[in-house]
Amino acid sequence: QKEVEQDPGPLSVPEGAIVSLNCTYSNSAFQYFMWYRQYSRKGPELLMYTYSSGNKEDGRFTAQVDKSSKYISLFIRDSQPSDSATYLCAMSAENAGGTSYGKLTFGQGTILTVHP
Amino acid sequence: DTEVTQTPKHLVMGMTNKKSLKCEQHMGHRAMYWYKQKAKKPPELMFVYSYEKLSINESVPSRFSPECPNSSLLNLHLHALQPEDSALYLCASSQGLTGPYNEQFFGPGTRLTVL
């Protein structure tokens, strides 16, 4: 079993739809959670960075963390064709020591297409 | 400014060549990273530098040699690569290695093709 599970999709939605992207994880040491957007042949772009359970909103994006269920989500409201990309969740452990220092554990990425 | 720059954008090299990838950040970050990414896969950590010292080497073959000349620069020296090393090479930086300081910002990557 992978430490982080993410449905690779692909996910195809019409413009204006609400998109829900999800990751589950098994390592309870994970305390920091990130969502990255990656366009084809480009580097990942950090969208959201969260620590505590609950919601964090930034424009059309809402990140949700449920540590009790080991489940994180990214919601995109009013989706646009420009949101078409691969979305990667990533997480890191609190006060990681030794060889875990600095390591992010990524999900496999979800390919999203928003069609006009 | 949350920009990490990488040069070159594209690189084609033969198996006997020696080349270098460069990465630069001016955010005052003290941790820098090299990742390798194959198509349709997440980034795979190669090296971590903290305060210009190598912190993590994820058992990367010696044909990849990292160097951190100062706190803003990170190089990856390549020698005698194999065709299976063809990938997108990503540089990232963060304020530090732990907790909230491990928010990593990525560069655009160098697309490497080994013939």
mmCIF file of C-alpha atoms in Angstrom:
data_model
loop_
_atom_site.group_PDB
_atom_site.id
_atom_site.type_symbol
_atom_site.label_atom_id
_atom_site.label_comp_id
_atom_site.label_asym_id
_atom_site.label_seq_id
_atom_site.Cartn_x
_atom_site.Cartn_y
_atom_site.Cartn_z
ATOM 1 C CA GLN A 1 0.000 0.000 0.000
ATOM 2 C CA LYS A 2 1.308 3.431 -0.955
ATOM 3 C CA GLU A 3 1.637 6.039 1.789
ATOM 4 C CA VAL A 4 -0.433 8.469 -0.289
ATOM 5 C CA GLU A 5 -3.219 7.370 -2.618
ATOM 6 C CA GLN A 6 -4.600 9.669 -5.302
ATOM 7 C CA ASP A 7 -6.968 8.703 -8.086
ATOM 8 C CA PRO A 8 -5.098 9.401 -11.356
ATOM 9 C CA GLY A 9 -8.307 10.044 -13.263
ATOM 10 C CA PRO A 10 -8.484 11.303 -15.900
ATOM 11 C CA LEU A 11 -11.254 13.621 -14.766
ATOM 12 C CA SER A 12 -13.206 15.569 -17.388
ATOM 13 C CA VAL A 13 -15.693 18.278 -16.401
ATOM 14 C CA PRO A 14 -17.573 21.064 -18.194
ATOM 15 C CA GLU A 15 -16.565 24.666 -17.691
ATOM 16 C CA GLY A 16 -18.152 26.151 -14.578
ATOM 17 C CA ALA A 17 -18.344 22.853 -12.701
ATOM 18 C CA ILE A 18 -17.120 22.346 -9.148
ATOM 19 C CA VAL A 19 -14.157 19.981 -9.142
ATOM 20 C CA SER A 20 -13.246 17.788 -6.191
ATOM 21 C CA LEU A 21 -9.784 16.243 -6.002
ATOM 22 C CA ASN A 22 -8.840 13.919 -3.164
ATOM 23 C CA CYS A 23 -5.964 12.102 -1.503
ATOM 24 C CA THR A 24 -5.872 9.625 1.329
ATOM 25 C CA TYR A 25 -2.824 8.788 3.378
ATOM 26 C CA SER A 26 -1.786 6.154 5.861
ATOM 27 C CA ASN A 27 1.097 7.796 7.768
ATOM 28 C CA SER A 28 -0.246 9.665 10.799
ATOM 29 C CA ALA A 29 3.058 11.571 11.020
ATOM 30 C CA PHE A 30 2.019 13.686 8.037
ATOM 31 C CA GLN A 31 1.065 17.115 9.334
ATOM 32 C CA TYR A 32 1.654 19.482 6.408
ATOM 33 C CA PHE A 33 -0.311 19.202 3.195
ATOM 34 C CA MET A 34 0.202 20.780 -0.187
ATOM 35 C CA TRP A 35 -1.553 20.889 -3.515
ATOM 36 C CA TYR A 36 0.431 21.536 -6.663
ATOM 37 C CA ARG A 37 -0.814 22.212 -10.179
ATOM 38 C CA GLN A 38 1.387 21.065 -13.034
ATOM 39 C CA TYR A 39 0.805 22.008 -16.638
ATOM 40 C CA SER A 40 2.186 19.714 -19.310
ATOM 41 C CA ARG A 41 5.984 19.885 -19.531
ATOM 42 C CA LYS A 42 6.199 22.538 -16.785
ATOM 43 C CA GLY A 43 7.257 22.503 -13.136
ATOM 44 C CA PRO A 44 4.707 22.059 -10.333
ATOM 45 C CA GLU A 45 3.150 25.266 -9.045
ATOM 46 C CA LEU A 46 2.227 25.455 -5.355
ATOM 47 C CA LEU A 47 -1.491 26.199 -5.006
ATOM 48 C CA MET A 48 -2.283 25.576 -1.351
ATOM 49 C CA TYR A 49 -0.315 24.804 1.809
ATOM 50 C CA THR A 50 -2.180 23.755 4.947
ATOM 51 C CA TYR A 51 -1.412 22.438 8.391
ATOM 52 C CA SER A 52 -4.428 22.093 10.565
ATOM 53 C CA SER A 53 -7.637 20.208 9.977
ATOM 54 C CA GLY A 54 -10.359 22.325 8.439
ATOM 55 C CA ASN A 55 -10.705 24.486 5.358
ATOM 56 C CA LYS A 56 -8.449 27.032 3.733
ATOM 57 C CA GLU A 57 -9.736 29.181 0.907
ATOM 58 C CA ASP A 58 -7.851 31.107 -1.759
ATOM 59 C CA GLY A 59 -9.963 32.540 -4.543
ATOM 60 C CA ARG A 60 -11.662 29.684 -6.410
ATOM 61 C CA PHE A 61 -9.645 27.081 -4.512
ATOM 62 C CA THR A 62 -10.493 25.490 -1.162
ATOM 63 C CA ALA A 63 -8.234 22.985 0.557
ATOM 64 C CA GLN A 64 -9.775 20.721 3.151
ATOM 65 C CA VAL A 65 -7.917 18.530 5.633
ATOM 66 C CA ASP A 66 -9.461 15.829 7.808
ATOM 67 C CA LYS A 67 -6.676 14.346 9.902
ATOM 68 C CA SER A 68 -8.985 11.986 11.752
ATOM 69 C CA SER A 69 -9.892 10.309 8.449
ATOM 70 C CA LYS A 70 -6.458 10.882 6.864
ATOM 71 C CA TYR A 71 -8.135 12.530 3.908
ATOM 72 C CA ILE A 72 -7.434 15.779 2.082
ATOM 73 C CA SER A 73 -9.346 17.488 -0.696
ATOM 74 C CA LEU A 74 -8.982 20.351 -3.119
ATOM 75 C CA PHE A 75 -12.134 21.991 -4.462
ATOM 76 C CA ILE A 76 -12.096 24.205 -7.528
ATOM 77 C CA ARG A 77 -15.163 26.388 -8.012
ATOM 78 C CA ASP A 78 -16.261 27.774 -11.364
ATOM 79 C CA SER A 79 -13.677 25.662 -13.159
ATOM 80 C CA GLN A 80 -12.076 27.117 -16.288
ATOM 81 C CA PRO A 81 -10.345 25.495 -19.277
ATOM 82 C CA SER A 82 -7.133 27.051 -17.931
ATOM 83 C CA ASP A 83 -7.476 24.779 -14.881
ATOM 84 C CA SER A 84 -6.775 21.782 -17.119
ATOM 85 C CA ALA A 85 -3.605 20.292 -15.649
ATOM 86 C CA THR A 86 -2.315 17.538 -13.400
ATOM 87 C CA TYR A 87 -2.972 18.137 -9.703
ATOM 88 C CA LEU A 88 -0.549 16.634 -7.221
ATOM 89 C CA CYS A 89 -1.103 16.324 -3.502
ATOM 90 C CA ALA A 90 2.005 16.239 -1.310
ATOM 91 C CA MET A 91 2.608 15.929 2.379
ATOM 92 C CA SER A 92 5.404 16.072 4.923
ATOM 93 C CA ALA A 93 5.889 14.946 8.478
ATOM 94 C CA GLU A 94 6.135 17.140 11.568
ATOM 95 C CA ASN A 95 9.602 17.420 13.063
ATOM 96 C CA ALA A 96 10.877 14.729 10.727
ATOM 97 C CA GLY A 97 14.276 13.535 11.724
ATOM 98 C CA GLY A 98 17.090 11.754 10.048
ATOM 99 C CA THR A 99 16.576 10.873 6.449
ATOM 100 C CA SER A 100 13.009 12.176 6.349
ATOM 101 C CA TYR A 101 14.169 15.788 6.612
ATOM 102 C CA GLY A 102 12.775 17.854 3.780
ATOM 103 C CA LYS A 103 10.994 14.965 2.100
ATOM 104 C CA LEU A 104 7.642 15.423 0.460
ATOM 105 C CA THR A 105 5.547 12.369 -0.276
ATOM 106 C CA PHE A 106 3.501 12.879 -3.419
ATOM 107 C CA GLY A 107 0.322 11.323 -4.677
ATOM 108 C CA GLN A 108 0.317 9.995 -8.239
ATOM 109 C CA GLY A 109 -1.443 13.090 -9.556
ATOM 110 C CA THR A 110 -4.925 13.538 -11.038
ATOM 111 C CA ILE A 111 -5.235 14.642 -14.657
ATOM 112 C CA LEU A 112 -8.038 17.194 -14.974
ATOM 113 C CA THR A 113 -9.573 18.455 -18.205
ATOM 114 C CA VAL A 114 -12.107 21.288 -18.158
ATOM 115 C CA HIS A 115 -13.849 21.519 -21.513
ATOM 116 C CA PRO A 116 -15.615 24.673 -22.763
ATOM 117 C CA ASP B 1 8.992 36.822 -5.521
ATOM 118 C CA THR B 2 8.565 33.035 -5.416
ATOM 119 C CA GLU B 3 10.635 32.272 -8.469
ATOM 120 C CA VAL B 4 13.084 29.461 -8.973
ATOM 121 C CA THR B 5 14.901 29.598 -12.299
ATOM 122 C CA GLN B 6 16.536 26.723 -14.149
ATOM 123 C CA THR B 7 18.822 26.563 -17.153
ATOM 124 C CA PRO B 8 18.835 25.219 -19.745
ATOM 125 C CA LYS B 9 15.177 24.540 -20.536
ATOM 126 C CA HIS B 10 16.088 21.666 -22.831
ATOM 127 C CA LEU B 11 19.231 19.564 -23.074
ATOM 128 C CA VAL B 12 20.152 16.765 -25.446
ATOM 129 C CA MET B 13 23.318 14.862 -24.671
ATOM 130 C CA GLY B 14 25.096 11.717 -25.678
ATOM 131 C CA MET B 15 26.065 9.008 -23.234
ATOM 132 C CA THR B 16 29.698 10.141 -23.192
ATOM 133 C CA ASN B 17 29.030 13.839 -22.684
ATOM 134 C CA LYS B 18 29.466 15.919 -19.549
ATOM 135 C CA LYS B 19 26.902 18.625 -18.922
ATOM 136 C CA SER B 20 25.512 20.633 -16.009
ATOM 137 C CA LEU B 21 22.074 21.813 -14.966
ATOM 138 C CA LYS B 22 21.768 25.060 -13.057
ATOM 139 C CA CYS B 23 19.213 26.337 -10.572
ATOM 140 C CA GLU B 24 18.925 29.717 -8.872
ATOM 141 C CA GLN B 25 16.627 31.249 -6.257
ATOM 142 C CA HIS B 26 16.637 34.668 -4.629
ATOM 143 C CA MET B 27 14.059 34.074 -1.909
ATOM 144 C CA GLY B 28 16.639 33.650 0.832
ATOM 145 C CA HIS B 29 15.744 29.983 1.114
ATOM 146 C CA ARG B 30 18.299 27.769 2.843
ATOM 147 C CA ALA B 31 17.141 24.408 1.505
ATOM 148 C CA MET B 32 17.360 23.366 -2.129
ATOM 149 C CA TYR B 33 16.353 20.152 -3.878
ATOM 150 C CA TRP B 34 16.814 18.186 -7.077
ATOM 151 C CA TYR B 35 13.957 16.022 -8.315
ATOM 152 C CA LYS B 36 13.586 13.760 -11.329
ATOM 153 C CA GLN B 37 10.190 13.380 -12.967
ATOM 154 C CA LYS B 38 9.227 10.831 -15.600
ATOM 155 C CA ALA B 39 6.096 11.228 -17.705
ATOM 156 C CA LYS B 40 2.819 10.722 -15.840
ATOM 157 C CA LYS B 41 4.666 10.179 -12.548
ATOM 158 C CA PRO B 42 5.132 12.437 -9.518
ATOM 159 C CA PRO B 43 8.504 14.073 -8.841
ATOM 160 C CA GLU B 44 11.071 11.744 -7.306
ATOM 161 C CA LEU B 45 13.520 13.234 -4.815
ATOM 162 C CA MET B 46 17.212 12.945 -5.682
ATOM 163 C CA PHE B 47 19.163 15.306 -3.407
ATOM 164 C CA VAL B 48 18.525 17.782 -0.590
ATOM 165 C CA TYR B 49 20.882 20.580 0.419
ATOM 166 C CA SER B 50 20.513 22.506 3.650
ATOM 167 C CA TYR B 51 22.718 25.517 4.356
ATOM 168 C CA GLU B 52 24.859 24.510 1.361
ATOM 169 C CA LYS B 53 25.560 21.052 2.761
ATOM 170 C CA LEU B 54 24.263 17.815 1.280
ATOM 171 C CA SER B 55 21.555 16.571 3.621
ATOM 172 C CA ILE B 56 19.965 13.733 1.674
ATOM 173 C CA ASN B 57 21.149 11.598 -1.239
ATOM 174 C CA GLU B 58 18.370 9.217 -2.234
ATOM 175 C CA SER B 59 20.811 6.546 -3.429
ATOM 176 C CA VAL B 60 21.294 8.349 -6.722
ATOM 177 C CA PRO B 61 23.888 6.846 -9.130
ATOM 178 C CA SER B 62 27.247 8.616 -9.106
ATOM 179 C CA ARG B 63 26.806 9.739 -12.707
ATOM 180 C CA PHE B 64 24.701 12.503 -11.114
ATOM 181 C CA SER B 65 26.817 14.855 -9.000
ATOM 182 C CA PRO B 66 25.191 17.772 -7.149
ATOM 183 C CA GLU B 67 26.944 20.936 -6.083
ATOM 184 C CA CYS B 68 25.796 23.918 -4.029
ATOM 185 C CA PRO B 69 28.295 26.765 -4.594
ATOM 186 C CA ASN B 70 26.324 29.221 -2.432
ATOM 187 C CA SER B 71 22.932 29.632 -0.807
ATOM 188 C CA SER B 72 21.283 30.806 -4.053
ATOM 189 C CA LEU B 73 22.729 28.344 -6.532
ATOM 190 C CA LEU B 74 22.423 24.629 -7.091
ATOM 191 C CA ASN B 75 24.061 22.646 -9.873
ATOM 192 C CA LEU B 76 23.648 19.090 -11.077
ATOM 193 C CA HIS B 77 26.624 17.718 -12.992
ATOM 194 C CA LEU B 78 25.878 14.938 -15.434
ATOM 195 C CA HIS B 79 28.347 12.405 -16.810
ATOM 196 C CA ALA B 80 27.993 9.124 -18.685
ATOM 197 C CA LEU B 81 24.227 9.126 -18.484
ATOM 198 C CA GLN B 82 22.001 6.386 -19.822
ATOM 199 C CA PRO B 83 18.949 6.779 -22.088
ATOM 200 C CA GLU B 84 16.711 5.848 -19.132
ATOM 201 C CA ASP B 85 17.923 9.031 -17.389
ATOM 202 C CA SER B 86 15.899 11.064 -19.871
ATOM 203 C CA ALA B 87 13.350 12.975 -17.789
ATOM 204 C CA LEU B 88 12.290 16.390 -16.507
ATOM 205 C CA TYR B 89 14.748 17.526 -13.836
ATOM 206 C CA LEU B 90 13.213 19.874 -11.305
ATOM 207 C CA CYS B 91 14.846 22.145 -8.785
ATOM 208 C CA ALA B 92 12.953 23.342 -5.713
ATOM 209 C CA SER B 93 13.685 25.493 -2.688
ATOM 210 C CA SER B 94 12.194 26.092 0.748
ATOM 211 C CA GLN B 95 12.969 28.181 3.811
ATOM 212 C CA GLY B 96 14.023 25.098 5.717
ATOM 213 C CA LEU B 97 13.539 21.370 6.033
ATOM 214 C CA THR B 98 10.991 20.994 8.788
ATOM 215 C CA GLY B 99 7.368 21.748 9.478
ATOM 216 C CA PRO B 100 5.999 24.953 7.971
ATOM 217 C CA TYR B 101 9.398 25.847 6.545
ATOM 218 C CA ASN B 102 9.252 22.909 4.119
ATOM 219 C CA GLU B 103 6.898 24.729 1.733
ATOM 220 C CA GLN B 104 8.672 23.909 -1.522
ATOM 221 C CA PHE B 105 8.660 26.069 -4.627
ATOM 222 C CA PHE B 106 9.616 24.445 -7.901
ATOM 223 C CA GLY B 107 11.379 25.749 -10.948
ATOM 224 C CA PRO B 108 10.157 25.142 -14.525
ATOM 225 C CA GLY B 109 12.505 22.194 -14.999
ATOM 226 C CA THR B 110 15.096 21.095 -17.535
ATOM 227 C CA ARG B 111 13.910 18.524 -20.041
ATOM 228 C CA LEU B 112 16.832 16.161 -20.570
ATOM 229 C CA THR B 113 17.138 13.719 -23.445
ATOM 230 C CA VAL B 114 20.003 11.215 -23.432
ATOM 231 C CA LEU B 115 20.759 9.651 -26.800
#
